[in-house]
Coordinates of N, CA and C and ligand atoms in Angstrom, one line a residue:
M17 N 6.4 -22.2 -8.2 CA 5.5 -21.4 -7.4 C 6.2 -20.8 -6.2
E18 N 6.0 -19.5 -6.1 CA 6.6 -18.8 -4.9 C 5.8 -18.9 -3.7
L19 N 6.4 -19.2 -2.6 CA 5.7 -19.2 -1.3 C 5.8 -17.9 -0.7
V20 N 4.7 -17.4 -0.1 CA 4.7 -16.1 0.6 C 4.4 -16.4 2.0
Y21 N 5.1 -15.7 2.9 CA 4.9 -15.8 4.3 C 4.4 -14.5 4.9
L22 N 3.4 -14.6 5.7 CA 2.7 -13.5 6.2 C 2.6 -13.6 7.8
G23 N 2.9 -12.5 8.4 CA 2.8 -12.4 9.9 C 1.5 -11.8 10.2
L24 N 0.8 -12.4 11.2 CA -0.5 -11.8 11.7 C -0.3 -11.4 13.1
G25 N -0.9 -10.3 13.5 CA -0.9 -9.9 14.9 C -2.1 -9.1 15.3
S26 N -2.5 -9.2 16.5 CA -3.6 -8.4 17.0 C -3.5 -8.3 18.5
N27 N -3.8 -7.1 19.1 CA -3.9 -7.1 20.5 C -5.1 -6.2 21.0
L28 N -6.1 -6.1 20.1 CA -7.3 -5.3 20.5 C -8.6 -6.1 19.9
N29 N -9.7 -5.9 20.6 CA -11.0 -6.3 20.0 C -11.0 -7.8 19.7
H30 N -10.7 -8.6 20.7 CA -10.8 -10.1 20.5 C -9.8 -10.6 19.5
P31 N -8.5 -10.6 19.8 CA -7.5 -10.9 18.9 C -7.8 -12.3 18.2
Q32 N -8.3 -13.3 18.9 CA -8.5 -14.6 18.2 C -9.5 -14.4 17.1
H33 N -10.5 -13.7 17.4 CA -11.5 -13.4 16.3 C -10.9 -12.7 15.2
Q34 N -10.1 -11.7 15.5 CA -9.4 -10.9 14.4 C -8.6 -11.8 13.5
L35 N -7.8 -12.6 14.1 CA -6.9 -13.5 13.3 C -7.7 -14.5 12.5
N36 N -8.7 -15.1 13.1 CA -9.5 -16.1 12.4 C -10.3 -15.4 11.2
K37 N -10.8 -14.2 11.4 CA -11.5 -13.5 10.4 C -10.6 -13.2 9.2
A38 N -9.4 -12.7 9.5 CA -8.5 -12.4 8.4 C -8.1 -13.6 7.6
L39 N -7.9 -14.7 8.3 CA -7.5 -16.0 7.7 C -8.6 -16.5 6.8
Q40 N -9.8 -16.3 7.2 CA -11.0 -16.7 6.5 C -11.1 -15.9 5.2
T41 N -10.9 -14.6 5.3 CA -10.9 -13.7 4.1 C -9.9 -14.1 3.1
L42 N -8.7 -14.4 3.6 CA -7.6 -14.8 2.7 C -7.9 -16.1 2.1
A43 N -8.4 -17.1 2.8 CA -8.7 -18.4 2.3 C -9.8 -18.3 1.2
N44 N -10.7 -17.4 1.3 CA -11.7 -17.3 0.3 C -11.4 -16.3 -0.8
Y45 N -10.2 -15.7 -0.8 CA -9.9 -14.6 -1.7 C -9.5 -15.2 -3.1
N46 N -10.1 -14.6 -4.1 CA -9.8 -15.0 -5.5 C -8.4 -14.8 -5.8
G47 N -7.7 -15.9 -6.2 CA -6.3 -15.7 -6.6 C -5.3 -15.9 -5.4
I48 N -5.8 -16.3 -4.3 CA -4.9 -16.6 -3.1 C -5.2 -18.0 -2.7
K49 N -4.1 -18.7 -2.4 CA -4.3 -20.1 -1.9 C -3.5 -20.1 -0.6
L50 N -4.3 -20.4 0.5 CA -3.7 -20.5 1.8 C -3.3 -21.9 2.1
H51 N -2.0 -22.1 2.3 CA -1.4 -23.4 2.5 C -1.4 -23.9 3.9
Q52 N -0.9 -23.0 4.8 CA -0.6 -23.5 6.2 C -0.8 -22.3 7.1
V53 N -1.2 -22.5 8.3 CA -1.3 -21.5 9.3 C -0.7 -22.1 10.6
S54 N 0.1 -21.3 11.3 CA 0.7 -21.8 12.5 C -0.3 -21.8 13.6
S55 N 0.1 -22.3 14.8 CA -0.7 -22.0 16.0 C -0.7 -20.5 16.3
F56 N -1.7 -20.2 17.2 CA -1.7 -18.8 17.6 C -0.9 -18.7 18.9
Y57 N 0.0 -17.7 19.0 CA 0.9 -17.5 20.1 C 0.5 -16.3 20.9
Q58 N 0.3 -16.4 22.2 CA 0.2 -15.2 23.0 C 1.5 -14.6 23.3
T59 N 1.8 -13.4 23.0 CA 3.1 -12.8 23.2 C 3.1 -11.5 23.9
K60 N 4.1 -11.2 24.6 CA 4.2 -9.9 25.3 C 4.5 -8.8 24.2
P61 N 4.0 -7.6 24.4 CA 4.2 -6.5 23.4 C 5.7 -6.2 23.4
L62 N 6.2 -6.1 22.2 CA 7.6 -5.6 21.9 C 7.5 -4.1 21.7
N63 N 8.5 -3.4 22.2 CA 8.7 -2.0 22.0 C 7.8 -1.1 22.8
N64 N 6.7 -1.5 23.2 CA 5.8 -0.7 24.0 C 5.0 -1.6 24.9
A65 N 5.6 -1.7 26.1 CA 5.0 -2.7 27.0 C 3.7 -2.3 27.6
N66 N 3.3 -1.0 27.5 CA 2.1 -0.5 28.1 C 0.9 -0.7 27.2
Q67 N 0.7 -2.0 26.9 CA -0.5 -2.3 26.0 C -0.8 -3.8 26.2
P68 N -2.0 -4.3 25.8 CA -2.3 -5.7 26.0 C -1.4 -6.6 25.3
D69 N -1.3 -7.9 25.7 CA -0.6 -8.9 25.0 C -1.1 -9.1 23.6
Y70 N -0.3 -9.6 22.8 CA -0.7 -9.9 21.4 C -1.0 -11.3 21.2
L71 N -1.7 -11.6 20.1 CA -1.9 -12.9 19.5 C -1.2 -12.8 18.2
N72 N -0.2 -13.7 18.0 CA 0.6 -13.7 16.7 C 0.5 -15.1 16.0
A73 N 0.6 -15.1 14.7 CA 0.6 -16.3 13.9 C 1.3 -16.0 12.6
V74 N 1.7 -17.0 11.9 CA 2.3 -16.9 10.6 C 1.5 -17.8 9.6
A75 N 1.3 -17.3 8.4 CA 0.6 -18.1 7.4 C 1.5 -18.2 6.1
E76 N 1.3 -19.4 5.5 CA 2.0 -19.6 4.2 C 1.0 -19.6 3.1
L77 N 1.2 -18.9 2.0 CA 0.3 -18.9 0.9 C 1.0 -18.7 -0.4
S78 N 0.3 -18.9 -1.5 CA 0.7 -18.6 -2.8 C -0.4 -17.7 -3.4
C79 N 0.0 -16.9 -4.4 CA -1.0 -16.1 -5.0 C -0.6 -15.7 -6.4
K80 N -1.6 -15.1 -7.2 CA -1.4 -14.7 -8.5 C -1.0 -13.2 -8.6
Y81 N -0.8 -12.6 -7.4 CA -0.5 -11.2 -7.4 C 0.9 -10.9 -7.2
Q82 N 1.3 -9.7 -7.7 CA 2.6 -9.2 -7.4 C 2.7 -8.6 -6.0
P83 N 3.9 -8.4 -5.4 CA 4.0 -8.0 -4.0 C 3.2 -6.8 -3.7
L84 N 3.2 -5.7 -4.5 CA 2.5 -4.5 -4.1 C 1.0 -4.7 -4.3
E85 N 0.6 -5.6 -5.2 CA -0.9 -5.9 -5.3 C -1.3 -6.6 -4.0
L86 N -0.5 -7.6 -3.6 CA -0.8 -8.3 -2.4 C -0.8 -7.3 -1.2
L87 N 0.1 -6.4 -1.1 CA 0.1 -5.4 0.0 C -1.2 -4.6 0.0
D88 N -1.7 -4.2 -1.1 CA -2.9 -3.5 -1.2 C -4.1 -4.4 -0.6
I89 N -4.1 -5.6 -1.0 CA -5.1 -6.5 -0.5 C -5.0 -6.6 1.0
L90 N -3.8 -6.8 1.5 CA -3.7 -7.0 3.0 C -4.1 -5.7 3.7
Q91 N -3.7 -4.5 3.2 CA -4.1 -3.3 3.9 C -5.6 -3.1 3.8
N92 N -6.2 -3.5 2.7 CA -7.7 -3.5 2.7 C -8.3 -4.3 3.8
I93 N -7.8 -5.5 4.0 CA -8.3 -6.4 5.0 C -8.1 -5.8 6.4
E94 N -7.0 -5.2 6.6 CA -6.7 -4.5 7.9 C -7.8 -3.4 8.1
T95 N -8.0 -2.6 7.1 CA -9.0 -1.5 7.2 C -10.4 -2.0 7.4
M96 N -10.8 -3.1 6.6 CA -12.1 -3.7 6.8 C -12.3 -4.1 8.2
Q97 N -11.3 -4.6 8.8 CA -11.4 -5.1 10.2 C -11.2 -4.0 11.2
G98 N -11.4 -2.8 10.8 CA -11.5 -1.7 11.7 C -10.2 -1.1 12.2
R99 N -9.1 -1.4 11.5 CA -7.8 -0.8 12.0 C -7.8 0.7 11.7
I100 N -7.4 1.4 12.7 CA -7.2 2.8 12.6 C -5.7 3.0 12.5
R101 N -5.2 3.7 11.5 CA -3.8 3.9 11.4 C -3.4 5.1 12.4
S102 N -2.7 4.8 13.4 CA -2.4 5.8 14.4 C -1.1 6.5 14.1
D103 N -1.0 7.7 14.5 CA 0.3 8.4 14.4 C 1.3 7.9 15.4
I104 N 0.8 7.2 16.4 CA 1.7 6.8 17.5 C 2.4 5.5 17.0
R105 N 3.7 5.5 17.0 CA 4.4 4.3 16.6 C 4.3 3.2 17.6
W106 N 4.2 2.0 17.1 CA 4.1 0.8 18.0 C 2.8 0.8 18.8
S107 N 1.8 1.5 18.4 CA 0.6 1.5 19.2 C -0.2 0.2 19.0
S108 N -1.2 0.0 19.9 CA -2.0 -1.2 19.8 C -2.7 -1.3 18.4
R109 N -3.1 -2.5 18.0 CA -3.8 -2.6 16.7 C -4.7 -3.8 16.7
T110 N -5.9 -3.5 16.0 CA -6.9 -4.6 15.9 C -6.3 -5.7 14.9
L111 N -5.6 -5.3 13.9 CA -5.0 -6.3 13.0 C -3.8 -5.8 12.3
D112 N -2.8 -6.6 12.3 CA -1.5 -6.2 11.6 C -1.2 -7.4 10.6
L113 N -1.2 -7.2 9.4 CA -0.8 -8.2 8.4 C 0.5 -7.8 7.8
D114 N 1.6 -8.5 8.1 CA 2.9 -8.1 7.6 C 3.4 -9.1 6.6
L115 N 3.8 -8.6 5.4 CA 4.4 -9.4 4.4 C 5.9 -9.7 4.9
L116 N 6.2 -10.9 5.1 CA 7.5 -11.3 5.7 C 8.5 -11.7 4.5
L117 N 8.0 -12.6 3.7 CA 8.9 -13.2 2.6 C 8.0 -13.4 1.4
F118 N 8.6 -13.2 0.2 CA 7.9 -13.4 -1.0 C 8.8 -14.2 -1.9
G119 N 8.7 -15.6 -1.8 CA 9.7 -16.4 -2.4 C 11.1 -16.0 -2.0
K120 N 12.0 -15.9 -2.9 CA 13.4 -15.5 -2.5 C 13.6 -14.0 -2.9
R121 N 12.5 -13.3 -3.1 CA 12.7 -11.9 -3.6 C 13.2 -11.0 -2.6
I122 N 14.0 -10.0 -3.0 CA 14.5 -8.9 -2.2 C 13.9 -7.6 -2.8
I123 N 13.1 -6.9 -2.0 CA 12.3 -5.8 -2.5 C 12.6 -4.6 -1.6
N124 N 13.0 -3.5 -2.2 CA 13.2 -2.2 -1.5 C 12.4 -1.2 -2.2
H125 N 11.2 -1.0 -1.8 CA 10.3 -0.1 -2.4 C 9.8 0.8 -1.3
P126 N 9.5 2.1 -1.6 CA 9.1 3.0 -0.5 C 7.9 2.4 0.4
R127 N 7.1 1.6 -0.2 CA 5.9 1.0 0.5 C 6.2 -0.4 1.1
L128 N 7.3 -1.0 0.6 CA 7.4 -2.4 1.0 C 8.9 -2.9 1.0
I129 N 9.3 -3.3 2.1 CA 10.6 -3.9 2.2 C 10.5 -5.4 2.5
I130 N 11.1 -6.2 1.7 CA 11.1 -7.7 1.8 C 12.5 -8.2 1.7
P131 N 12.9 -9.1 2.5 CA 12.3 -9.6 3.8 C 11.9 -8.4 4.7
H132 N 10.9 -8.7 5.5 CA 10.4 -7.7 6.5 C 11.7 -7.3 7.3
Y133 N 11.8 -6.0 7.5 CA 13.1 -5.4 8.0 C 13.4 -5.9 9.5
Q134 N 12.4 -6.3 10.2 CA 12.7 -6.7 11.6 C 12.4 -8.2 11.9
M135 N 12.1 -8.9 10.9 CA 11.6 -10.3 11.2 C 12.7 -11.1 11.9
H136 N 14.0 -10.9 11.5 CA 15.1 -11.6 12.1 C 15.3 -11.4 13.6
L137 N 14.6 -10.3 14.1 CA 14.8 -9.9 15.5 C 13.5 -10.3 16.3
R138 N 12.5 -10.8 15.7 CA 11.2 -10.9 16.4 C 10.9 -12.4 16.7
H139 N 10.9 -12.7 17.9 CA 10.5 -14.1 18.4 C 9.1 -14.4 17.9
F140 N 8.2 -13.4 18.0 CA 6.8 -13.6 17.7 C 6.6 -13.9 16.2
V141 N 7.6 -13.6 15.4 CA 7.6 -14.0 14.0 C 8.3 -15.3 13.7
L142 N 9.5 -15.4 14.3 CA 10.3 -16.6 14.0 C 9.8 -17.9 14.5
Q143 N 9.2 -17.8 15.7 CA 8.7 -19.1 16.4 C 7.5 -19.7 15.5
P144 N 6.5 -18.9 15.2 CA 5.4 -19.5 14.4 C 5.9 -19.9 13.0
L145 N 6.9 -19.1 12.4 CA 7.4 -19.4 11.1 C 8.1 -20.8 11.2
Y146 N 8.9 -21.0 12.2 CA 9.6 -22.2 12.4 C 8.7 -23.4 12.5
E147 N 7.5 -23.2 13.1 CA 6.6 -24.2 13.3 C 6.1 -24.7 11.9
I148 N 5.8 -23.8 11.0 CA 5.2 -24.3 9.7 C 6.3 -24.5 8.6
A149 N 7.5 -23.9 8.8 CA 8.5 -24.1 7.8 C 9.9 -24.2 8.4
P150 N 10.1 -25.3 9.0 CA 11.3 -25.5 9.8 C 12.6 -25.4 9.0
N151 N 12.6 -25.6 7.7 CA 13.8 -25.6 6.9 C 14.0 -24.3 6.1
L152 N 13.1 -23.3 6.4 CA 13.1 -22.1 5.6 C 14.4 -21.3 5.8
S153 N 14.9 -20.6 4.7 CA 16.0 -19.7 4.7 C 15.5 -18.3 4.2
L154 N 16.2 -17.3 4.6 CA 16.0 -16.0 4.0 C 16.7 -15.9 2.6
P155 N 16.4 -14.9 1.8 CA 17.1 -14.8 0.5 C 18.6 -14.8 0.6
N156 N 19.1 -14.3 1.7 CA 20.6 -14.2 1.9 C 21.2 -15.5 2.4
G157 N 20.3 -16.6 2.6 CA 20.8 -17.9 3.0 C 20.8 -18.1 4.4
Q158 N 20.5 -17.1 5.3 CA 20.4 -17.4 6.7 C 19.2 -18.3 7.0
K159 N 19.4 -19.2 7.8 CA 18.3 -20.1 8.2 C 17.5 -19.5 9.3
C160 N 16.2 -19.6 9.1 CA 15.3 -19.0 10.1 C 15.5 -19.7 11.5
K161 N 15.8 -21.0 11.4 CA 16.1 -21.8 12.6 C 17.2 -21.2 13.4
D162 N 18.3 -20.8 12.7 CA 19.5 -20.2 13.3 C 19.2 -18.8 13.9
L163 N 18.4 -18.1 13.2 CA 18.0 -16.7 13.7 C 17.2 -16.9 15.0
L164 N 16.3 -17.8 15.0 CA 15.5 -18.1 16.2 C 16.4 -18.5 17.4
A165 N 17.3 -19.3 17.1 CA 18.2 -19.8 18.2 C 19.1 -18.7 18.8
K166 N 19.4 -17.7 17.9 CA 20.2 -16.6 18.4 C 19.5 -15.6 19.3
L167 N 18.1 -15.6 19.3 CA 17.4 -14.6 20.0 C 17.5 -14.9 21.5
Ligands
ROI213 N1 4.6 -7.1 19.9 C1 4.1 -8.4 19.7 N2 4.4 -9.3 20.7 N3 3.5 -8.8 18.6 C2 3.2 -8.0 17.6 O1 2.6 -8.4 16.6 C3 3.7 -6.6 17.7 N4 3.5 -5.7 16.7 C4 4.0 -4.5 16.7 C5 4.8 -4.0 17.9 C6 4.1 -2.8 18.5 C7 6.2 -3.7 17.4 N5 4.9 -5.0 19.0 C8 4.4 -6.2 18.9 O2 3.8 -3.7 15.7

């Protein structure tokens, strides 16, 4: 069974409600099994400081879907929760669901890069990931614990 790790983030419209609602949708979704969810972390916005703080978390799941199918499901959940895709890069968002890892797969597709291309640089990803999977490594063998320590 491949374990999938998902990053969740919100900084608009009651972030705690947004994360809980997305997790509930995932937990009830046919063909998805939600195994673990980290604590929710309040974090300072990265890349664009002029916006509200974020609430971030990481979830571990398994599913019967292929990565692009799961991506469609996640983007539908984002849209259902009122996310407007802005042309402004790094803008505030009601809900961000990022596929971080899909087992040990390496994927380079126009719609999906796995491992997530910036996860190794993001404290708000690595900290909650470490909480639920302290021994996890990336497909290239790098330990998430070591990446976190380097930040
Ligand atoms: N900053 C934080 N702290 N958390 C996020 O989830 C997040 N997401 C983003 C950008 C704008 C890069 N900054 C963030 O997309």
